[in-house]
mmCIF file of C-alpha atoms and ligand atoms in Angstrom:
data_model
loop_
_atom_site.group_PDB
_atom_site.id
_atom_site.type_symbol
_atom_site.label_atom_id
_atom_site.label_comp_id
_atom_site.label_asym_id
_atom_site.label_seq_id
_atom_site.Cartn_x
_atom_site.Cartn_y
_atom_site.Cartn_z
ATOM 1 C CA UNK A 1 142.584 -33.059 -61.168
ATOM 2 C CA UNK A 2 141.167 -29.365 -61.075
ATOM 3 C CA UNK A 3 143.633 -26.566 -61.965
ATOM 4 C CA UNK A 4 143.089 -23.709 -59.198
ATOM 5 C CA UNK A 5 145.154 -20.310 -58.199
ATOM 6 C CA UNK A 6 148.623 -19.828 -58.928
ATOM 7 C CA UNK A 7 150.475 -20.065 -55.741
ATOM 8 C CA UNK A 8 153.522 -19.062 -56.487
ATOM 9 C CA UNK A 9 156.203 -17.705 -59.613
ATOM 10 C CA UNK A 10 160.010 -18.853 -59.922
ATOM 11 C CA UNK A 11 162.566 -17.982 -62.216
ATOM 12 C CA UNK A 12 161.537 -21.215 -64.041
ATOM 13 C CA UNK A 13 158.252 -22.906 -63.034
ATOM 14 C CA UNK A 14 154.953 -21.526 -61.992
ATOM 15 C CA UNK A 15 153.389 -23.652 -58.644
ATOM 16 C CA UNK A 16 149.511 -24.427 -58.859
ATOM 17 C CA UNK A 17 146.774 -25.046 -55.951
ATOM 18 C CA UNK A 18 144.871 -28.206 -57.078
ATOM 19 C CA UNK A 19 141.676 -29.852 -55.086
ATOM 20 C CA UNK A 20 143.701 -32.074 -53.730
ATOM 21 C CA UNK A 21 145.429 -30.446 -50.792
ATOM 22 C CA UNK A 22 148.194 -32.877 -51.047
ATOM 23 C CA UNK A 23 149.269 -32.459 -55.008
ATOM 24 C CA UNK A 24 150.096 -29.692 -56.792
ATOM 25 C CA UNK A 25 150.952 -28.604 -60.366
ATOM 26 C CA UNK A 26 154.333 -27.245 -61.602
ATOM 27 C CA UNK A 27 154.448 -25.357 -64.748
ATOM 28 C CA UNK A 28 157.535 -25.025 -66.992
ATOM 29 C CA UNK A 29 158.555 -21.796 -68.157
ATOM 30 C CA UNK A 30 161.172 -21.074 -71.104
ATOM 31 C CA UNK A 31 162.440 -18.678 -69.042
ATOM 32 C CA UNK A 32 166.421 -18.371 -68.050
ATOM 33 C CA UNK A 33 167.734 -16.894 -65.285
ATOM 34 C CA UNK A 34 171.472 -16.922 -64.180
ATOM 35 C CA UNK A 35 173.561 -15.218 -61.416
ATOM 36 C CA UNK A 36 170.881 -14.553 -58.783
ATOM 37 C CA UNK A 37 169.060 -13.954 -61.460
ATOM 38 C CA UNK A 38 171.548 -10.822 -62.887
ATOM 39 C CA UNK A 39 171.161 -12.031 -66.092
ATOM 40 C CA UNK A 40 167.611 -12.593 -67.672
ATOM 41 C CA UNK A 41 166.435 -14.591 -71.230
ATOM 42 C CA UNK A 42 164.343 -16.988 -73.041
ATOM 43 C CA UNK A 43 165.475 -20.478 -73.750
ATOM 44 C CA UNK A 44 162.513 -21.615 -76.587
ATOM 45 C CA UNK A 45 161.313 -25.274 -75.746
ATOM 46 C CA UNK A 46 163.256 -25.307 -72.664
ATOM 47 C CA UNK A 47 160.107 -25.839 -70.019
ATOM 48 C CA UNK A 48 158.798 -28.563 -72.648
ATOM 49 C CA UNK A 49 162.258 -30.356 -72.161
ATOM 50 C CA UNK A 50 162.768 -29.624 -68.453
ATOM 51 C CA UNK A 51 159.432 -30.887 -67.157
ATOM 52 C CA UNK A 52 159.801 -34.252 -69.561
ATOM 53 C CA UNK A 53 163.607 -34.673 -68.441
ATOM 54 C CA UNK A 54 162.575 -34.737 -65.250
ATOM 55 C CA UNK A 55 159.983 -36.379 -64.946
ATOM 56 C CA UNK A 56 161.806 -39.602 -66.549
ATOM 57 C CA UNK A 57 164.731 -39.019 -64.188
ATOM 58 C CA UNK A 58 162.225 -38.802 -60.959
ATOM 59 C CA UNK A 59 160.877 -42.332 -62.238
ATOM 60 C CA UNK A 60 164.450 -43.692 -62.832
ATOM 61 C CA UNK A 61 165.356 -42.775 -59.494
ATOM 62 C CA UNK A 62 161.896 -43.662 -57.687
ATOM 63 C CA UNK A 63 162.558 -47.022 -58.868
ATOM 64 C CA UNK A 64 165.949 -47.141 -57.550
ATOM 65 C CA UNK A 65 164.672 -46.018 -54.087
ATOM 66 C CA UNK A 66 164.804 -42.517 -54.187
ATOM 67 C CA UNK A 67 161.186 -41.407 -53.168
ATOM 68 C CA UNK A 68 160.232 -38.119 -55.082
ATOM 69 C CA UNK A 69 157.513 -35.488 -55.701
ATOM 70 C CA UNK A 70 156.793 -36.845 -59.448
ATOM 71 C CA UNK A 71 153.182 -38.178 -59.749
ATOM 72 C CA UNK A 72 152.158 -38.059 -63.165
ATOM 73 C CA UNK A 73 152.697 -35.932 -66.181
ATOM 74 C CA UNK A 74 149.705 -33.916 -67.403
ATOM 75 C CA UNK A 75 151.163 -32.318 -70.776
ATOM 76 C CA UNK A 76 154.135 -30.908 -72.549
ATOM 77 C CA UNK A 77 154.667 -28.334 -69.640
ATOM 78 C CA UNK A 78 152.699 -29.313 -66.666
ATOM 79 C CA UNK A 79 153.167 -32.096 -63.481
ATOM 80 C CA UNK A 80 151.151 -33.225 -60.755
ATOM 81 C CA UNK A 81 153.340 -33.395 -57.986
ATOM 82 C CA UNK A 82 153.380 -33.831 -53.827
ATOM 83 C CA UNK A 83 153.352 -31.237 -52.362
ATOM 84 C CA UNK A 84 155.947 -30.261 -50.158
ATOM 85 C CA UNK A 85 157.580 -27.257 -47.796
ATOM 86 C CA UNK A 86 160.738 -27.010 -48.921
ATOM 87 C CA UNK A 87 164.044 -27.583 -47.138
ATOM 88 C CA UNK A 88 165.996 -24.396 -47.642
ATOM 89 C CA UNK A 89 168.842 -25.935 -48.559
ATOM 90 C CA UNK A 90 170.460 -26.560 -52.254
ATOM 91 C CA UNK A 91 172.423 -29.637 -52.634
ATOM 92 C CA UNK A 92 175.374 -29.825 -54.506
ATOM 93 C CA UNK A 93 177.444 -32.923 -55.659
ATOM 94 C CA UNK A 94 180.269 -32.646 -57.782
ATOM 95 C CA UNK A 95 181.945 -35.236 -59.952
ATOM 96 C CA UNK A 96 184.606 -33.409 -61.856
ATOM 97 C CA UNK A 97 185.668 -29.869 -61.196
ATOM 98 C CA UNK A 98 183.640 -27.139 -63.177
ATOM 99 C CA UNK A 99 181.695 -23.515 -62.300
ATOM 100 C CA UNK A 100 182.178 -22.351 -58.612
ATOM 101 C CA UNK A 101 184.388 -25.319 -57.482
ATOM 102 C CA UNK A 102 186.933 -24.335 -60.095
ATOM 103 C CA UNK A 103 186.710 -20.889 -59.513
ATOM 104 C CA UNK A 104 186.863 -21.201 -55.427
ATOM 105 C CA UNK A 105 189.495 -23.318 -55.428
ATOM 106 C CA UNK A 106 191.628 -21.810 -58.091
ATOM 107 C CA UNK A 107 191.502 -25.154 -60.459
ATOM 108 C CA UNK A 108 190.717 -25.984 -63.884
ATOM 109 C CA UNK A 109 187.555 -27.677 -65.321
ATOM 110 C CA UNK A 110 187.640 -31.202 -65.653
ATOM 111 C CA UNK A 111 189.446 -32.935 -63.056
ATOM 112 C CA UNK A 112 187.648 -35.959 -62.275
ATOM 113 C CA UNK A 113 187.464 -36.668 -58.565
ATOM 114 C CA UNK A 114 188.044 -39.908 -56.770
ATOM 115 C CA UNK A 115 184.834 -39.713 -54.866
ATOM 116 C CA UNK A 116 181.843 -37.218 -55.302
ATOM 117 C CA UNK A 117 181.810 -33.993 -52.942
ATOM 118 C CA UNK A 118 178.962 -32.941 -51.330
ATOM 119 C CA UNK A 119 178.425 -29.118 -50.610
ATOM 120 C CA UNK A 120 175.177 -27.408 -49.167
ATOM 121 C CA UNK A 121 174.089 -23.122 -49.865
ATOM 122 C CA UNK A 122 171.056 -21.700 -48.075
ATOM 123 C CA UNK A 123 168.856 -21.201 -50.416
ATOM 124 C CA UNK A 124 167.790 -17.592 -50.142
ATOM 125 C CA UNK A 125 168.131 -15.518 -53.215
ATOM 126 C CA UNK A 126 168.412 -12.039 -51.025
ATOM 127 C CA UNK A 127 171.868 -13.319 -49.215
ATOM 128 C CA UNK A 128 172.717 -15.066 -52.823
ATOM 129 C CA UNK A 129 172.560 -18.110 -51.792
ATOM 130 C CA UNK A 130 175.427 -18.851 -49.191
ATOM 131 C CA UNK A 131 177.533 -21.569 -48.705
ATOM 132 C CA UNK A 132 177.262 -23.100 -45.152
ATOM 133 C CA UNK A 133 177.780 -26.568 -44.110
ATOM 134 C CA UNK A 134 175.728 -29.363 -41.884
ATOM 135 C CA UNK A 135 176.882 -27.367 -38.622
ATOM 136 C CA UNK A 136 175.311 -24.037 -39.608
ATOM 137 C CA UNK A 137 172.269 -25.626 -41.324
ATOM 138 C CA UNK A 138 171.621 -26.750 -37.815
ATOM 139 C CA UNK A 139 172.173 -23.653 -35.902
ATOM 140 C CA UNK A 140 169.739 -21.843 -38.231
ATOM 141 C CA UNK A 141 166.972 -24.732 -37.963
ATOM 142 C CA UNK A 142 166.875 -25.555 -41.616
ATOM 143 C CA UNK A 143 166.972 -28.859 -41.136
ATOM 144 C CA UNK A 144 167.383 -31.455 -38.399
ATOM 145 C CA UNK A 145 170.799 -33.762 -38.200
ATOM 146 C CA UNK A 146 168.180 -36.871 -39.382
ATOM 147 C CA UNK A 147 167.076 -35.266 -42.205
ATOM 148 C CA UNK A 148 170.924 -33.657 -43.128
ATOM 149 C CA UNK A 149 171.682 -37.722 -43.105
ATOM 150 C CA UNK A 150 168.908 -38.642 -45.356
ATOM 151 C CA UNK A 151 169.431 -35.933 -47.816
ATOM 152 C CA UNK A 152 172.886 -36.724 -48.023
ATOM 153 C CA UNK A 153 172.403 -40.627 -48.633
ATOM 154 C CA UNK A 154 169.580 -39.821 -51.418
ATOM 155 C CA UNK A 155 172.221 -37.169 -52.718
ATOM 156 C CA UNK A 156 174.681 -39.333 -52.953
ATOM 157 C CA UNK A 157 172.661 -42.318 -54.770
ATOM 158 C CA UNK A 158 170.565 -39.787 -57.012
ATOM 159 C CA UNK A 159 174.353 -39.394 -58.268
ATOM 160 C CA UNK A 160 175.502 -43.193 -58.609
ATOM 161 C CA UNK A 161 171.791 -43.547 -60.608
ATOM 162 C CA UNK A 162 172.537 -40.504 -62.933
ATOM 163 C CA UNK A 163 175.719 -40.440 -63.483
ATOM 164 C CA UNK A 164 175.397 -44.601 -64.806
ATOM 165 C CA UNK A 165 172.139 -43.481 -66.842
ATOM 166 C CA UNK A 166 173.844 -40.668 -68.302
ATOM 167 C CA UNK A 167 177.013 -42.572 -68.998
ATOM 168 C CA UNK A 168 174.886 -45.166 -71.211
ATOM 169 C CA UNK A 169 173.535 -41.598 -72.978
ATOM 170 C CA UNK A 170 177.104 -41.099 -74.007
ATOM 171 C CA UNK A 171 176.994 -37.886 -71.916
ATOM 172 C CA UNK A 172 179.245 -37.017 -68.651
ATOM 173 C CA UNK A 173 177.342 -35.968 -65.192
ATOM 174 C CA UNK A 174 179.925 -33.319 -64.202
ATOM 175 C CA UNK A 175 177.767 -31.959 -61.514
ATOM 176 C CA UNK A 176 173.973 -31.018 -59.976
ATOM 177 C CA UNK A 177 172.307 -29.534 -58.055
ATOM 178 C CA UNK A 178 169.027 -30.991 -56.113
ATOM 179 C CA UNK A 179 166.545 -29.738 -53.410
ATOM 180 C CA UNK A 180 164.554 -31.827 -51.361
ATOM 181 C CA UNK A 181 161.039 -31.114 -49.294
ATOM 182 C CA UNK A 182 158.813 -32.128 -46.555
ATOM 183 C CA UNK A 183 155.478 -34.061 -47.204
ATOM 184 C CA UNK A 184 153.068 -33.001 -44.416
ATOM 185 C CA UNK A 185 153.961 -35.547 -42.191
ATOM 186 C CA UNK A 186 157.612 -34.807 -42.211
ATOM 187 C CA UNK A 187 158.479 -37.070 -44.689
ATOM 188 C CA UNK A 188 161.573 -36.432 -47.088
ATOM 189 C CA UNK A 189 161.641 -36.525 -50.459
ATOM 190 C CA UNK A 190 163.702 -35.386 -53.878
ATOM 191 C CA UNK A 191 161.274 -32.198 -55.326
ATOM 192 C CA UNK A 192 162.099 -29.304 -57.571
ATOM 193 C CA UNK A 193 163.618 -30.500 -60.838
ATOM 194 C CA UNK A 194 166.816 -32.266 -62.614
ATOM 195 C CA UNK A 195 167.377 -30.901 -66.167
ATOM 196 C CA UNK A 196 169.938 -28.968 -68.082
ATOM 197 C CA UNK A 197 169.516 -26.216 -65.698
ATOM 198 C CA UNK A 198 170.249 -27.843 -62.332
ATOM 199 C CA UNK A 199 172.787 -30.244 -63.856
ATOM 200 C CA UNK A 200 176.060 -29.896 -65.994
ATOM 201 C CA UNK A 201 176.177 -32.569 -68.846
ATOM 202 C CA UNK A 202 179.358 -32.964 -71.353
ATOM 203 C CA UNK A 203 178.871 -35.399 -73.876
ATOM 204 C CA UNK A 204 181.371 -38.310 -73.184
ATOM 205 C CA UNK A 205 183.605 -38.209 -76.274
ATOM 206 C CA UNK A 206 183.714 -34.303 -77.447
ATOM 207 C CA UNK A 207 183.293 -32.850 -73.811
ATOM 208 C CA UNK A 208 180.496 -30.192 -75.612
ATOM 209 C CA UNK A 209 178.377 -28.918 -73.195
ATOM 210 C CA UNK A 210 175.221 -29.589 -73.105
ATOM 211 C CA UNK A 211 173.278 -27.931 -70.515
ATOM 212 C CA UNK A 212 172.830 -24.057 -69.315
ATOM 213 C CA UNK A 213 176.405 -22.969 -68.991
ATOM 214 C CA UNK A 214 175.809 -22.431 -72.772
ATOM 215 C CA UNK A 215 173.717 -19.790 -71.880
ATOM 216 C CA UNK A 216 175.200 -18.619 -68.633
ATOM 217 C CA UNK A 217 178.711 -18.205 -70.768
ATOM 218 C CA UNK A 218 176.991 -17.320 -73.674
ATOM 219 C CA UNK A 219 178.413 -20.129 -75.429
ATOM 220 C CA UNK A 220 175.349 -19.897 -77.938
ATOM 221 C CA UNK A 221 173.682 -23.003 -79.618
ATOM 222 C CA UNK A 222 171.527 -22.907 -76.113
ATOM 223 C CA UNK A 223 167.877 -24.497 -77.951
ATOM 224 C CA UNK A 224 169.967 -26.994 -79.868
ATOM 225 C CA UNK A 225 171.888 -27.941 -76.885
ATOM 226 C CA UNK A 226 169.091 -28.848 -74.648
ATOM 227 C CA UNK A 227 167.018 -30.342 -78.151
ATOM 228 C CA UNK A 228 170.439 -32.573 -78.694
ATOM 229 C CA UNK A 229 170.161 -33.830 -74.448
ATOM 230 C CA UNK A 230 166.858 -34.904 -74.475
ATOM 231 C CA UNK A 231 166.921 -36.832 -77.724
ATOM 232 C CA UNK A 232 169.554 -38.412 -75.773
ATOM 233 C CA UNK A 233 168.015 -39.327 -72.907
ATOM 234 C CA UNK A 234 164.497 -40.311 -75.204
ATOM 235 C CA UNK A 235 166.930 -43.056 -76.979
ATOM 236 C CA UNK A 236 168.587 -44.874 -73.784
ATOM 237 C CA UNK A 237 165.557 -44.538 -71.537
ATOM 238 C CA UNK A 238 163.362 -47.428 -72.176
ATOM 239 C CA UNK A 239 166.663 -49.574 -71.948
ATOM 240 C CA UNK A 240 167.688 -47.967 -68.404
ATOM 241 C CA UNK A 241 164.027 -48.518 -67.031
ATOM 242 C CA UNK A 242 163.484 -51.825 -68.343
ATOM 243 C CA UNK A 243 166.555 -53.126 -66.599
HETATM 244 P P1 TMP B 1 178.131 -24.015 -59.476
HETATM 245 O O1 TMP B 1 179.385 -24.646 -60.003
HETATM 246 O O2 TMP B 1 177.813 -22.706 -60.131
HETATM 247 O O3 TMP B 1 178.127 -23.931 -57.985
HETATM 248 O O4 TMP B 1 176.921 -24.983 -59.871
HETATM 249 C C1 TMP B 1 176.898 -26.324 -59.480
HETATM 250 C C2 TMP B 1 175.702 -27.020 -60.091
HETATM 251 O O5 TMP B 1 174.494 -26.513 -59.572
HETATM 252 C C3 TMP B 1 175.588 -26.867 -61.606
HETATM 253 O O6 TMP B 1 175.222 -28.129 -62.159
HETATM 254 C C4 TMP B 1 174.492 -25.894 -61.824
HETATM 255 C C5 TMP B 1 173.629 -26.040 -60.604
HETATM 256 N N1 TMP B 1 173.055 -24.785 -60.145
HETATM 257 C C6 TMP B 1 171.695 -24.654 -60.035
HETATM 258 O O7 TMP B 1 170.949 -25.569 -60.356
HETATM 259 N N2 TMP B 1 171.189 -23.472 -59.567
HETATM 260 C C7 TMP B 1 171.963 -22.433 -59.205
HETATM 261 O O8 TMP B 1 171.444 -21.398 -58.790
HETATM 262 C C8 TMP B 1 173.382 -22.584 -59.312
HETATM 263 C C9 TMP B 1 174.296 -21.455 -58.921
HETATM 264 C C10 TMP B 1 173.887 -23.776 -59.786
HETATM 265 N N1 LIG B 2 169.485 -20.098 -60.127
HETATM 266 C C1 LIG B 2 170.360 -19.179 -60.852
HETATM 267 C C2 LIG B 2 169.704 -17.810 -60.808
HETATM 268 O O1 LIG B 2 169.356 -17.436 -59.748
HETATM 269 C C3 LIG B 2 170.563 -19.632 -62.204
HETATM 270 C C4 LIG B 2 171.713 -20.577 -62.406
HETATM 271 O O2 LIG B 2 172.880 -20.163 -62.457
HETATM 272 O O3 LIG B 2 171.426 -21.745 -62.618
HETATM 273 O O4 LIG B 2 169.520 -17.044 -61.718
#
């Protein structure tokens, strides 16, 4: 697969033309953004760990009938993936009350819900990403009410897959956050990425955090943190595949 021009920079990946018109390559960054991108650092190793974290969790969940963008892996930083338009909408399900749930609602961290919530924002970094729900995705055309369905029903098993491969990890799926795109001929699938900066992760018996609120809170012990995840993941993951 031939490299070609850059297409486009995010706060955490770079996006690559290849000669396929269909695929394209993402590119991990170390970078760190947080708050609309208010605050601004370097999380060494991080893109290495991102791109492999999520590239095993794209296969778990392809396998459990999630389609995805994930093709194949090309090196420590860099993906071949579909490519997609994506819908502008980020996806949030919530296990246990943490970050902007706690804060909206006036409750602590940690309360584990009975069932999982589901909440959408538009994702458009000069508004700051707004909340809005199904209704309003509508009424601005982000999305039709067969593809809000699907999302939700891939949201909602992406969760019951994670949160059972993470459990056998020792490690707690509080919450995440996933965006999903359009294959040229309308087809929906998961894309973007699921890693310590998309998802929060307390290990099981300590309740240590192990994902980027350490560096949005400035918790410190950010490398080690995402080193200590992904060693976790790279000793259950054979097991959870094989299965
Ligand atoms: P929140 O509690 O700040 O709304 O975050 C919910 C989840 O979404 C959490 O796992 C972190 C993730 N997230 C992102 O991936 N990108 C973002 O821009 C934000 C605000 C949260
Ligand atoms: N996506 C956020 C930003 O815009 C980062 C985050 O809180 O995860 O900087």
């Amino acid at each position: 697969m031939e490299k070609r021009v850059q297409l486009y920079e995010g706060k955490a990946k770079k996006v690559f033309a290849t000669d396929d018109p269909e695929l394209l390559i993402v590119s991990y960054k170390d970078d760190a953004t947080a708050f609309n991108g208010l605050k601004k650092g370097t999380i060494a190793g991080k893109g290495v760990i991102n791109n492999k974290m999520s590239n095993r969790l794209m296969k778990l969940l392809e396998a459990s009938g999630v389609p995805t963008h994930f093709v194949e892996e090309l090196s420590d930083r860099e993906t071949l993936v579909k490519k997609v338009s994506i819908v502008p909408l980020e996806v949030i399900i919530r296990n246990i009350s943490a970050g902007s749930f706690a804060k909206h609602y006036g409750v602590e961290e940690g309360i584990v819900f009975d069932s999982p919530t589901i909440e959408f924002s538009y994702k458009n970094d000069e508004l700051g990403d707004p909340l809005l729900n199904e209704y309003h995705a509508k009424a601005l055309k982000l999305a039709t009410d067969g593809e809000i369905q699907l999302i939700k029903k891939y949201s909602f098993k992406v969760n019951e897959v994670l949160k059972e491969f993470w459990k056998s990890c020792g490690v707690t799926l509080v919450d995440f956050k996933l965006e999903f795109g359009r294959l040229s001929d309308g087809t929906v699938i998961l894309a973007d990425e699921i890693s310590p900066d998309t998802c929060r992760l307390w290990d099981s018996k300590t309740g240590e955090k192990m994902d980027k609120d350490r560096f949005r809170r400035d918790l410190g012990g950010v490398e080690d943190a995402y080193r200590k995840i992904m060693a976790r993941l790279e000793e259950h993951y054979e097991a959870a595949v094989g299965k």
